[in-house]
Short mmCIF file of C-alpha atoms in Angstrom, two decimals:
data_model
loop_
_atom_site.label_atom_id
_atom_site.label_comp_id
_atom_site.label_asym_id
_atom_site.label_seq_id
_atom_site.Cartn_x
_atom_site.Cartn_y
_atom_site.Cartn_z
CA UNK A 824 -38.91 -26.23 -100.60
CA UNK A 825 -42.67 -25.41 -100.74
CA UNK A 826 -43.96 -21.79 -100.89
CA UNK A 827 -45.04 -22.08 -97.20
CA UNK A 828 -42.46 -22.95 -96.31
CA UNK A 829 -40.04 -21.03 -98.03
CA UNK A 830 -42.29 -17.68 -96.79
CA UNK A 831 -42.09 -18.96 -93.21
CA UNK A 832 -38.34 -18.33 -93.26
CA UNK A 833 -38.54 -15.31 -94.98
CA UNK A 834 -40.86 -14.05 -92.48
CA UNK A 835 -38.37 -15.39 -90.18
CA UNK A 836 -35.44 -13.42 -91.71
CA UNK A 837 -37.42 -9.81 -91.97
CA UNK A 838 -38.36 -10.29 -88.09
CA UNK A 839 -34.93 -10.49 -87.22
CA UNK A 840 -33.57 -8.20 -89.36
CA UNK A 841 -36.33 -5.84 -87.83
CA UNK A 842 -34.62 -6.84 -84.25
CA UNK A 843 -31.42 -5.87 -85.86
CA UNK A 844 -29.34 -8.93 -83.92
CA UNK A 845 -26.67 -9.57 -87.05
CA UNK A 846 -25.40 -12.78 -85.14
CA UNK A 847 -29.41 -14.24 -84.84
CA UNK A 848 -29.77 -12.58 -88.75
CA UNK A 849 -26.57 -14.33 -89.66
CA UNK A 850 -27.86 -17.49 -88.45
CA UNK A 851 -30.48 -17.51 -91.44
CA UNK A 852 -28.42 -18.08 -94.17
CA UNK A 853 -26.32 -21.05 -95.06
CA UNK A 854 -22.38 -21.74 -94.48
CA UNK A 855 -22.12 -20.75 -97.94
CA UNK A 856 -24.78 -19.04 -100.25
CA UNK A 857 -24.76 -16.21 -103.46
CA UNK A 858 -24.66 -12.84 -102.25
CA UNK A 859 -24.79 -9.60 -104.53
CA UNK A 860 -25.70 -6.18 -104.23
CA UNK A 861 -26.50 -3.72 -107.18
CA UNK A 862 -24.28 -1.65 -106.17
CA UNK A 863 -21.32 0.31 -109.18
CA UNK A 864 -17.67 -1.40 -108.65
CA UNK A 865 -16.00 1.58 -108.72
CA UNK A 866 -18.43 4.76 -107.90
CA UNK A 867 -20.52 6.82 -105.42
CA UNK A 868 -17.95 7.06 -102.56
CA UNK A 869 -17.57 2.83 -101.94
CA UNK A 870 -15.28 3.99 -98.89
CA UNK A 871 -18.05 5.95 -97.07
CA UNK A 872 -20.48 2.45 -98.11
CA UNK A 873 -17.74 -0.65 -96.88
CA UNK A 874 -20.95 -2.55 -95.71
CA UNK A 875 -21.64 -3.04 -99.23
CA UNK A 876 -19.64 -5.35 -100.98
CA UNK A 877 -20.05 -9.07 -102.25
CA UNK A 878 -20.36 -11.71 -99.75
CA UNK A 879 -20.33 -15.36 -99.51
CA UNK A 880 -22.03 -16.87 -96.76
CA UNK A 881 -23.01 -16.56 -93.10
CA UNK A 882 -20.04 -14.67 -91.20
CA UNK A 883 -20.24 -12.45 -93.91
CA UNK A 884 -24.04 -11.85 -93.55
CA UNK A 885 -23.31 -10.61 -90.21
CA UNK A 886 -20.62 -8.39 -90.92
CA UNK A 887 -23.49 -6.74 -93.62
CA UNK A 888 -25.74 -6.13 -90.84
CA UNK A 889 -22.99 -4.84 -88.47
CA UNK A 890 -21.90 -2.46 -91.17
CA UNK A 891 -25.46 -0.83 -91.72
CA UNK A 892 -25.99 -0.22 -88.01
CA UNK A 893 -22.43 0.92 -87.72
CA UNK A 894 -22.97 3.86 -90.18
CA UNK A 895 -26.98 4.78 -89.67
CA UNK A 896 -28.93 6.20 -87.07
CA UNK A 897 -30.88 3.47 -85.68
CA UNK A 898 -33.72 5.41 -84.13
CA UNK A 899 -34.13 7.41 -87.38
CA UNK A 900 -34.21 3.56 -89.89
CA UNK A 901 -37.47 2.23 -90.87
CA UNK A 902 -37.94 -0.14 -93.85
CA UNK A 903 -41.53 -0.54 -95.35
CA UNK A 904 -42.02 -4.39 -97.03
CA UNK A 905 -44.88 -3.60 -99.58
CA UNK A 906 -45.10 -7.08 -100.42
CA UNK A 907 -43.40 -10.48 -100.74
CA UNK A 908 -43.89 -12.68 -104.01
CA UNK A 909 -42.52 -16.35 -103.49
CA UNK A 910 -42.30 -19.17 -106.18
CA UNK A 911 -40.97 -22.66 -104.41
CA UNK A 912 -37.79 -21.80 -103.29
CA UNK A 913 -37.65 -18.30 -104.04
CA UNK A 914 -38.54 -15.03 -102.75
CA UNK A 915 -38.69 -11.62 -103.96
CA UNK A 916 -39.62 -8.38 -100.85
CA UNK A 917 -39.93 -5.61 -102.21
CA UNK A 918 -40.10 -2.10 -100.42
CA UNK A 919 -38.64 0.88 -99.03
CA UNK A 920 -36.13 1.58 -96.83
CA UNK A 921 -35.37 4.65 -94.71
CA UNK A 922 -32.10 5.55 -93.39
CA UNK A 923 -30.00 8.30 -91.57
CA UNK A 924 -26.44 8.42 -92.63
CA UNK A 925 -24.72 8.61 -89.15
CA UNK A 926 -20.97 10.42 -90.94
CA UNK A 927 -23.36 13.40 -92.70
CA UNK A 928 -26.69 13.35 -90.46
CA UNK A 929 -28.61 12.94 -94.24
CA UNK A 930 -31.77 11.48 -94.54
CA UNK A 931 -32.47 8.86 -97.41
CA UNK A 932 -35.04 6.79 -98.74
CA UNK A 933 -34.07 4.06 -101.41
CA UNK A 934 -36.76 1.81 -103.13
CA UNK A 935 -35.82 -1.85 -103.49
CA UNK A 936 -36.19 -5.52 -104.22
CA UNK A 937 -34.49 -8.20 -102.46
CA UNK A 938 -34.01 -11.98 -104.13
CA UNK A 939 -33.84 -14.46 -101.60
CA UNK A 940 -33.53 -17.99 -102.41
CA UNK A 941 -34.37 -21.00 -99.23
CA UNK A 942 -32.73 -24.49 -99.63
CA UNK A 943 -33.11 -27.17 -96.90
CA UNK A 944 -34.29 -24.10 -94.74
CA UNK A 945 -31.56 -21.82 -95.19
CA UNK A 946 -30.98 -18.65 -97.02
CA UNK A 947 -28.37 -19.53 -100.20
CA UNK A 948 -28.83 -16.29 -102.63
CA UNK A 949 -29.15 -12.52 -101.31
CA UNK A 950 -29.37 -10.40 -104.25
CA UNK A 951 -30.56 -7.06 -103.47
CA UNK A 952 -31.51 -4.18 -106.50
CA UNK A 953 -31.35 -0.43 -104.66
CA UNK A 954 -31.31 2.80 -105.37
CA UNK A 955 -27.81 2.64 -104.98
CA UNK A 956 -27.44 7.07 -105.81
CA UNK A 957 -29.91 8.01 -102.74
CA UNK A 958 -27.64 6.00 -100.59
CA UNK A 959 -24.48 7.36 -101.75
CA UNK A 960 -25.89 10.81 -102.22
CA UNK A 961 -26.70 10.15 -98.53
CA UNK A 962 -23.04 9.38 -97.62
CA UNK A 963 -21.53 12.00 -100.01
CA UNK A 964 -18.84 13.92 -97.90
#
């Protein structure tokens, strides 16, 4: 895919994500793609975090984005892109995100950089790099 186009869906994706409609968010990403998150197998409360796991594909990108508005505050999220980097079919957005942990009422901010990659225009890898200890500091019971 070309850079254009490859940003064009990217654009596409942060819009919707910024409606926060998982099904219409889902619908981004391919049947089947690579999805990872930075976050430590076996630390910082994973019990209080269930909406981050690995995932494989597009039902499971919507249960992600179901999960994070399950346990935030939605009037109290914001998330700041600072700037988005793409290289044919990749993508890198990098930013900040703000969040209200709905179970302890704590504010967070986490830094972070998202790898996207866009085949046949479709999302195939989701690797995101976050300050996984503000979020589970966040959710910390």
């Amino acid at each position: 895919m070309s850079d254009t186009g490859t940003r064009a869906v990217v654009e596409e994706l942060l819009r919707r994500i910024g409606e926060g409609d998982p099904e219409r968010i889902a619908a981004m990403y391919a049947e089947q793609g690579d999805w990872k998150l930075n976050w430590p197998e076996n630390e910082h409360g994973r019990a209080a975090t269930p909406w981050i796991r690995h995932r494989t594909g597009r039902a499971d990108a919507a249960a992600h984005f179901r999960g994070i508005a399950e346990h935030h505050v939605p009037e109290e999220a914001d998330t700041q892109v600072e700037r988005v980097l793409v290289d044919g079919d990749d993508a890198v957005v990098l930013g900040e995100i703000r969040q209200t942990a709905r179970a302890t009422g704590r504010a967070y901010r986490a830094r972070f950089a998202l790898h996207l990659t866009v085949e046949n225009g479709q999302i195939t890898r989701h690797h995101v790099y976050e300050d996984s200890l503000a979020v589970a500091q966040a959710f910390a019971s």
